[in-house]
Amino acid sequence: MNTTNENSQALVRSKSRVSAIWILPLIAALIGIGMVYEQWRNQGIMIAITYDNAEGLEAKKTKVKYRNVDIGTVTNISFTEDGNSVKVGVEIDRNMQQFLRSDTQFWVVRPRIGSQGISGFGTLLSGAYINLEPGTSNEYAELFSGLNTPPLSSPSNDGLKLRLESAGGKSLREGNPVIYRGFEVGVIESTDFDIATRQVSYDVFIRAPYDALVTTNTFFWNSGGLSVSANTKGLKVDFASLESFLSGGVQFDVPEDLPLGEKVTQTRAFKLYPSQSSITEDREYEYIEYVILVDDTVGGLEIGAPVEYRGIRIGRVHRPYLGFHQVNLIDPKEKRIPVVIHVEPSRITQNSNYG
């Protein structure tokens, strides 16, 4: 007798398709992803700074500092594509990104002796490092041009930047002071010589609130060395400050015969006069042009020579003589030598409106 229930059915159990052996690789993969993410999260921001040379810099060792706090490290040093500069790769801490604005300044701190004295003396033991001064731009950057010397003013400093143009005279250097009535109010930031125009130009920075002293009637002059003058009151010796006497400097003021003028609020160029006395002699005045005929020789007469009336200067020589073809236009029979002069009434009336 068969006791098996023909209507009964076999119990079927489904077997998991995921083997336990795959759990370990999955865990390892998750750990690896976590490590990669952690490394990415802790990795700094890579930037590059170009310099003329890599003196004092070492990969994996030289630090980048701000206010004497380490915020990055030099990772590699190479050359730029043209080979004319050194490209320094730097890793900056990720939480310091706010310092990497497009106008941020970088320079190497090393021992230096300059017009501002001795600096970077502490690096003799610790080694050179890169210092930075954060900019104020709203744009961020990854490539910067490093400075050869520490900046004399910060982008965050309030003040006024000007350009002084000089045709000659005693040369000035970066770091020389800018002085107003004996008080130092600014500094010369950079110098440049234009071969085409043969002019020397200086970029200067006037600190706030003294930038309000610069107006449209302001004149600048070189104050280096001694200024010696003699008159009926005796001998007068003058120099702006001991520093400007030793290394040079610039002074500025408004001449007594001019109104103060309007405040200068934007960068513009001013002429740099060789001395304070040369301002009165060489500055531009409104003039009336005359032609005078000279019977005698004009030998030694030069452009800019004074025109005087009873010992009082009333103008200057504009052209010492005219060419023969120009003389013929006046009168073909004229034998006298025409001299063009500018009579400047404001020298007497002191109502010059020079801008």
Coordinates of C-alpha atoms in Angstrom, one line a residue:
M1 CA 0.0 0.0 0.0
N2 CA 1.4 3.4 -1.1
T3 CA 1.0 6.0 1.7
T4 CA 2.5 8.8 -0.3
N5 CA 0.0 11.6 -1.0
E6 CA -0.1 12.0 -4.7
N7 CA -1.5 15.5 -4.3
S8 CA 1.3 16.8 -2.2
Q9 CA 3.9 19.1 -3.8
A10 CA 7.6 19.5 -3.2
L11 CA 8.7 22.6 -1.2
V12 CA 11.0 24.8 -3.4
R13 CA 13.3 27.3 -1.6
S14 CA 14.9 30.2 -3.7
K15 CA 18.7 30.5 -3.3
S16 CA 20.3 34.0 -3.0
R17 CA 22.2 34.9 -6.2
V18 CA 24.7 37.1 -4.2
S19 CA 27.4 35.0 -2.6
A20 CA 28.8 36.0 0.7
I21 CA 32.2 36.0 -0.9
W22 CA 31.4 39.4 -2.6
I23 CA 30.8 41.2 0.7
L24 CA 34.5 41.7 1.4
P25 CA 35.4 43.3 -2.0
L26 CA 32.3 45.6 -1.7
I27 CA 33.5 46.8 1.7
A28 CA 37.0 47.3 0.4
A29 CA 35.7 49.3 -2.5
L30 CA 33.6 51.5 -0.1
I31 CA 36.7 52.1 2.1
G32 CA 38.7 53.0 -1.0
I33 CA 36.1 55.5 -2.2
G34 CA 36.1 57.0 1.3
M35 CA 39.9 57.3 1.3
V36 CA 39.9 58.9 -2.1
Y37 CA 37.2 61.4 -1.0
E38 CA 39.1 62.2 2.2
Q39 CA 42.3 62.7 0.2
W40 CA 40.4 65.0 -2.2
R41 CA 38.8 66.9 0.6
N42 CA 42.2 67.5 2.3
Q43 CA 44.1 68.3 -0.9
G44 CA 45.0 71.9 -1.2
I45 CA 44.5 74.3 -4.1
M46 CA 47.2 74.1 -6.7
I47 CA 48.5 77.5 -8.0
A48 CA 51.6 78.6 -9.9
I49 CA 53.9 81.7 -9.3
T50 CA 56.5 82.9 -11.8
Y51 CA 59.8 84.5 -10.7
D52 CA 62.9 85.6 -12.4
N53 CA 64.9 83.0 -10.5
A54 CA 64.3 80.4 -7.7
E55 CA 66.9 81.6 -5.3
G56 CA 66.2 80.2 -1.8
L57 CA 63.2 78.1 -2.9
E58 CA 63.1 74.3 -2.4
A59 CA 60.4 71.9 -3.5
K60 CA 58.5 70.1 -0.6
K61 CA 60.3 72.4 1.9
T62 CA 59.7 76.1 1.3
K63 CA 56.5 77.4 3.0
V64 CA 54.0 80.0 1.9
K65 CA 53.0 82.3 4.8
Y66 CA 50.5 85.0 5.5
R67 CA 51.0 87.0 8.7
N68 CA 53.6 84.4 9.7
V69 CA 51.1 81.5 9.5
D70 CA 51.9 78.6 7.2
I71 CA 49.2 78.3 4.5
G72 CA 50.9 76.4 1.8
T73 CA 54.0 74.6 0.5
V74 CA 56.1 74.7 -2.7
T75 CA 55.5 71.4 -4.5
N76 CA 57.7 71.7 -7.6
I77 CA 59.9 74.1 -9.4
S78 CA 60.3 74.2 -13.2
F79 CA 60.8 76.6 -16.1
T80 CA 58.1 78.4 -18.1
E81 CA 57.6 77.4 -21.7
D82 CA 59.8 80.2 -23.1
G83 CA 62.5 79.3 -20.5
N84 CA 62.9 83.0 -19.4
S85 CA 61.3 82.6 -16.0
V86 CA 60.9 80.0 -13.2
K87 CA 57.5 78.5 -12.5
V88 CA 56.9 77.6 -8.9
G89 CA 54.1 75.2 -8.1
V90 CA 52.4 75.8 -4.8
E91 CA 49.8 73.9 -2.8
I92 CA 47.6 76.2 -0.7
D93 CA 45.4 75.0 2.1
R94 CA 41.8 74.6 0.7
N95 CA 40.3 76.8 3.4
M96 CA 42.6 79.7 2.4
Q97 CA 41.1 80.1 -1.1
Q98 CA 39.8 83.5 -0.2
F99 CA 43.4 84.8 -0.3
L100 CA 43.9 83.8 -4.0
R101 CA 42.4 86.8 -5.7
S102 CA 43.7 88.0 -9.0
D103 CA 45.6 90.9 -7.5
T104 CA 47.2 89.0 -4.6
Q105 CA 50.9 89.7 -4.3
F106 CA 53.6 87.1 -3.7
W107 CA 57.2 87.7 -3.0
V108 CA 60.2 85.7 -1.6
V109 CA 61.3 86.8 1.9
R110 CA 65.1 86.6 2.1
P111 CA 67.8 88.8 3.7
R112 CA 67.8 92.2 1.9
I113 CA 69.6 95.5 2.4
G114 CA 67.8 98.5 0.8
S115 CA 66.6 102.0 1.3
Q116 CA 64.1 100.8 3.8
G117 CA 66.9 99.1 5.9
I118 CA 67.7 95.5 6.5
S119 CA 64.8 93.0 6.2
G120 CA 64.4 89.2 6.2
F121 CA 67.2 88.7 8.7
G122 CA 65.4 85.8 10.4
T123 CA 65.5 83.7 7.2
L124 CA 69.3 83.2 7.7
L125 CA 68.4 80.3 10.0
S126 CA 64.9 79.2 8.9
G127 CA 65.4 79.6 5.2
A128 CA 63.6 81.7 2.6
Y129 CA 59.8 81.6 2.4
I130 CA 57.1 83.0 0.2
N131 CA 54.9 85.7 1.7
L132 CA 51.6 87.0 0.3
E133 CA 49.4 90.1 0.6
P134 CA 45.8 89.3 -0.3
G135 CA 44.2 91.4 -3.0
T136 CA 40.8 93.0 -3.2
S137 CA 39.6 91.8 -6.6
N138 CA 36.4 89.8 -7.0
E139 CA 38.1 87.5 -9.4
Y140 CA 40.2 84.5 -8.3
A141 CA 43.3 83.2 -10.1
E142 CA 45.6 80.2 -10.3
L143 CA 48.6 81.8 -12.0
F144 CA 50.4 84.8 -10.4
S145 CA 53.5 86.9 -11.3
G146 CA 55.7 87.0 -8.2
L147 CA 57.4 90.3 -7.1
N148 CA 61.2 90.7 -7.0
T149 CA 61.0 92.8 -3.9
P150 CA 58.4 93.2 -1.1
P151 CA 55.5 95.5 -2.1
L152 CA 55.7 99.0 -0.7
S153 CA 51.9 99.3 -0.5
S154 CA 49.1 96.8 -0.3
P155 CA 46.1 96.6 -2.7
S156 CA 43.9 96.9 0.4
N157 CA 45.5 100.2 1.5
D158 CA 43.5 103.3 0.9
G159 CA 45.3 106.1 -1.0
L160 CA 46.1 107.4 -4.4
K161 CA 48.5 106.1 -7.1
L162 CA 50.2 108.6 -9.4
R163 CA 52.8 108.6 -12.1
L164 CA 55.6 111.2 -12.1
E165 CA 57.5 111.8 -15.4
S166 CA 60.9 113.3 -15.4
A167 CA 63.2 114.3 -18.2
G168 CA 66.3 114.1 -16.0
G169 CA 67.9 115.1 -12.8
K170 CA 68.9 113.1 -9.8
S171 CA 67.6 109.5 -10.1
L172 CA 65.3 108.1 -7.5
R173 CA 64.8 104.5 -6.3
E174 CA 62.0 102.3 -5.1
G175 CA 61.3 103.0 -1.5
N176 CA 62.3 106.6 -1.5
P177 CA 59.8 108.8 0.5
V178 CA 57.2 111.2 -0.8
I179 CA 57.1 114.2 1.4
Y180 CA 54.6 117.0 2.1
R181 CA 56.0 120.0 4.0
G182 CA 58.5 117.8 5.8
F183 CA 56.1 115.0 6.6
E184 CA 56.3 111.6 4.9
V185 CA 53.0 110.7 3.3
G186 CA 53.9 108.2 0.6
V187 CA 56.5 106.2 -1.2
I188 CA 58.0 105.5 -4.6
E189 CA 56.8 102.1 -5.7
S190 CA 58.6 101.5 -9.0
T191 CA 60.8 103.2 -11.6
D192 CA 60.9 102.9 -15.4
F193 CA 62.9 104.3 -18.2
D194 CA 61.3 104.7 -21.7
I195 CA 64.0 104.4 -24.3
A196 CA 61.8 105.9 -27.0
T197 CA 61.0 109.1 -25.1
R198 CA 64.2 109.0 -23.0
Q199 CA 62.0 109.8 -20.0
V200 CA 62.2 108.4 -16.5
S201 CA 58.9 107.7 -14.8
Y202 CA 58.1 106.8 -11.2
D203 CA 54.9 105.2 -9.8
V204 CA 54.2 106.6 -6.4
F205 CA 51.6 105.9 -3.7
I206 CA 50.1 108.6 -1.4
R207 CA 48.6 107.1 1.7
A208 CA 45.1 108.1 2.9
P209 CA 44.1 110.6 4.2
Y210 CA 47.1 112.5 2.8
D211 CA 45.9 111.8 -0.8
A212 CA 43.4 114.6 -0.3
L213 CA 46.4 117.0 -0.5
V214 CA 47.0 116.2 -4.2
T215 CA 45.0 118.6 -6.4
T216 CA 45.1 119.7 -10.0
N217 CA 47.4 122.6 -9.1
T218 CA 49.9 120.4 -7.2
F219 CA 53.5 120.3 -8.3
F220 CA 56.1 117.6 -7.6
W221 CA 59.9 118.1 -7.4
N222 CA 63.0 116.1 -6.6
S223 CA 64.1 116.8 -3.1
G224 CA 67.3 114.7 -3.0
G225 CA 70.4 116.4 -1.7
L226 CA 70.8 120.0 -0.5
S227 CA 69.1 123.1 -1.9
V228 CA 71.3 126.2 -1.5
S229 CA 70.1 129.7 -2.5
A230 CA 71.5 133.2 -1.8
N231 CA 69.6 136.4 -1.7
T232 CA 69.6 139.8 0.1
K233 CA 68.6 138.0 3.3
G234 CA 71.6 135.7 3.2
L235 CA 72.4 132.1 2.4
K236 CA 69.6 129.5 2.7
V237 CA 70.3 125.8 3.0
D238 CA 67.3 123.5 2.8
F239 CA 66.6 119.8 2.6
A240 CA 63.3 117.9 3.2
S241 CA 64.5 115.2 5.6
L242 CA 67.6 113.3 6.5
E243 CA 66.4 110.2 4.6
S244 CA 65.7 112.2 1.4
F245 CA 69.1 114.0 1.8
L246 CA 70.9 110.6 2.0
S247 CA 68.9 108.6 -0.6
G248 CA 66.6 111.0 -2.4
G249 CA 62.9 111.6 -2.4
V250 CA 60.0 113.6 -3.8
Q251 CA 58.2 116.6 -2.4
F252 CA 54.9 118.2 -3.5
D253 CA 52.8 121.3 -2.7
V254 CA 50.7 124.0 -4.4
P255 CA 52.6 127.2 -5.3
E256 CA 51.6 130.2 -3.3
D257 CA 50.4 132.1 -6.4
L258 CA 47.9 129.4 -7.3
P259 CA 44.6 128.4 -5.8
L260 CA 44.4 124.9 -4.3
G261 CA 42.6 123.4 -7.2
E262 CA 40.3 120.4 -7.3
K263 CA 41.1 117.2 -5.5
V264 CA 42.6 114.4 -7.7
T265 CA 40.7 111.2 -7.2
Q266 CA 42.0 109.0 -10.1
T267 CA 45.5 107.9 -11.3
R268 CA 47.1 110.5 -13.5
A269 CA 50.5 111.8 -14.5
F270 CA 52.4 114.8 -13.1
K271 CA 55.7 116.3 -14.3
L272 CA 58.5 115.9 -11.8
Y273 CA 60.6 119.0 -11.6
P274 CA 64.4 118.8 -10.8
S275 CA 64.0 121.3 -7.9
Q276 CA 61.4 123.6 -6.2
S277 CA 62.9 126.7 -7.8
S278 CA 62.6 125.3 -11.3
I279 CA 58.8 125.1 -10.9
T280 CA 58.6 128.9 -11.0
E281 CA 61.0 129.1 -13.9
D282 CA 59.8 126.2 -16.1
R283 CA 56.1 125.7 -15.4
E284 CA 53.6 126.6 -18.2
Y285 CA 51.9 130.0 -18.1
E286 CA 49.4 131.6 -20.4
Y287 CA 51.3 133.7 -22.8
I288 CA 51.2 136.3 -25.6
E289 CA 53.6 135.5 -28.5
Y290 CA 55.7 138.3 -30.0
V291 CA 58.5 138.4 -32.6
I292 CA 61.3 140.8 -31.9
L293 CA 64.0 141.8 -34.4
V294 CA 67.6 141.8 -33.1
D295 CA 70.4 143.8 -34.7
D296 CA 73.1 142.2 -32.7
T297 CA 74.2 138.6 -32.4
V298 CA 71.9 136.0 -30.8
G299 CA 74.8 133.7 -29.9
G300 CA 74.2 132.0 -26.6
L301 CA 70.5 132.6 -26.7
E302 CA 68.6 129.4 -25.9
I303 CA 65.1 128.2 -25.7
G304 CA 63.7 129.0 -22.3
A305 CA 66.0 131.9 -21.7
P306 CA 64.3 134.5 -19.5
V307 CA 62.7 137.7 -20.9
E308 CA 63.0 140.4 -18.3
Y309 CA 61.8 144.0 -17.8
R310 CA 63.9 146.0 -15.4
G311 CA 65.1 142.8 -13.7
I312 CA 61.7 141.2 -13.4
R313 CA 61.1 138.1 -15.5
I314 CA 58.0 138.5 -17.6
G315 CA 58.4 135.6 -20.1
R316 CA 60.8 133.3 -21.9
V317 CA 62.4 132.8 -25.3
H318 CA 60.4 130.4 -27.4
R319 CA 62.6 130.3 -30.5
P320 CA 66.0 131.9 -30.5
Y321 CA 65.9 132.6 -34.3
L322 CA 63.9 131.9 -37.4
G323 CA 65.1 130.2 -40.5
F324 CA 65.9 132.3 -43.6
H325 CA 62.8 131.1 -45.5
Q326 CA 60.7 132.3 -42.6
V327 CA 62.5 135.7 -42.5
N328 CA 61.7 136.1 -46.2
L329 CA 58.1 135.7 -45.4
I330 CA 58.3 138.7 -43.1
D331 CA 60.3 140.9 -45.3
P332 CA 62.8 139.8 -47.9
K333 CA 64.9 142.8 -47.2
E334 CA 65.0 142.3 -43.5
K335 CA 68.5 141.7 -42.1
R336 CA 67.8 141.7 -38.5
I337 CA 67.3 138.3 -36.7
P338 CA 63.7 137.5 -35.6
V339 CA 63.4 136.0 -32.1
V340 CA 60.1 134.6 -30.9
I341 CA 59.3 135.3 -27.3
H342 CA 56.4 134.5 -25.0
V343 CA 55.3 137.2 -22.6
E344 CA 53.6 135.7 -19.6
P345 CA 51.5 138.3 -17.8
S346 CA 50.6 135.9 -15.0
R347 CA 54.1 136.0 -13.8
I348 CA 53.4 139.5 -12.6
T349 CA 49.7 139.3 -11.8
Q350 CA 50.0 135.9 -10.1
N351 CA 46.7 134.8 -11.6
S352 CA 48.0 131.7 -13.4
N353 CA 45.4 129.0 -14.1
Y354 CA 47.8 126.2 -14.8
G355 CA 46.1 122.8 -14.5

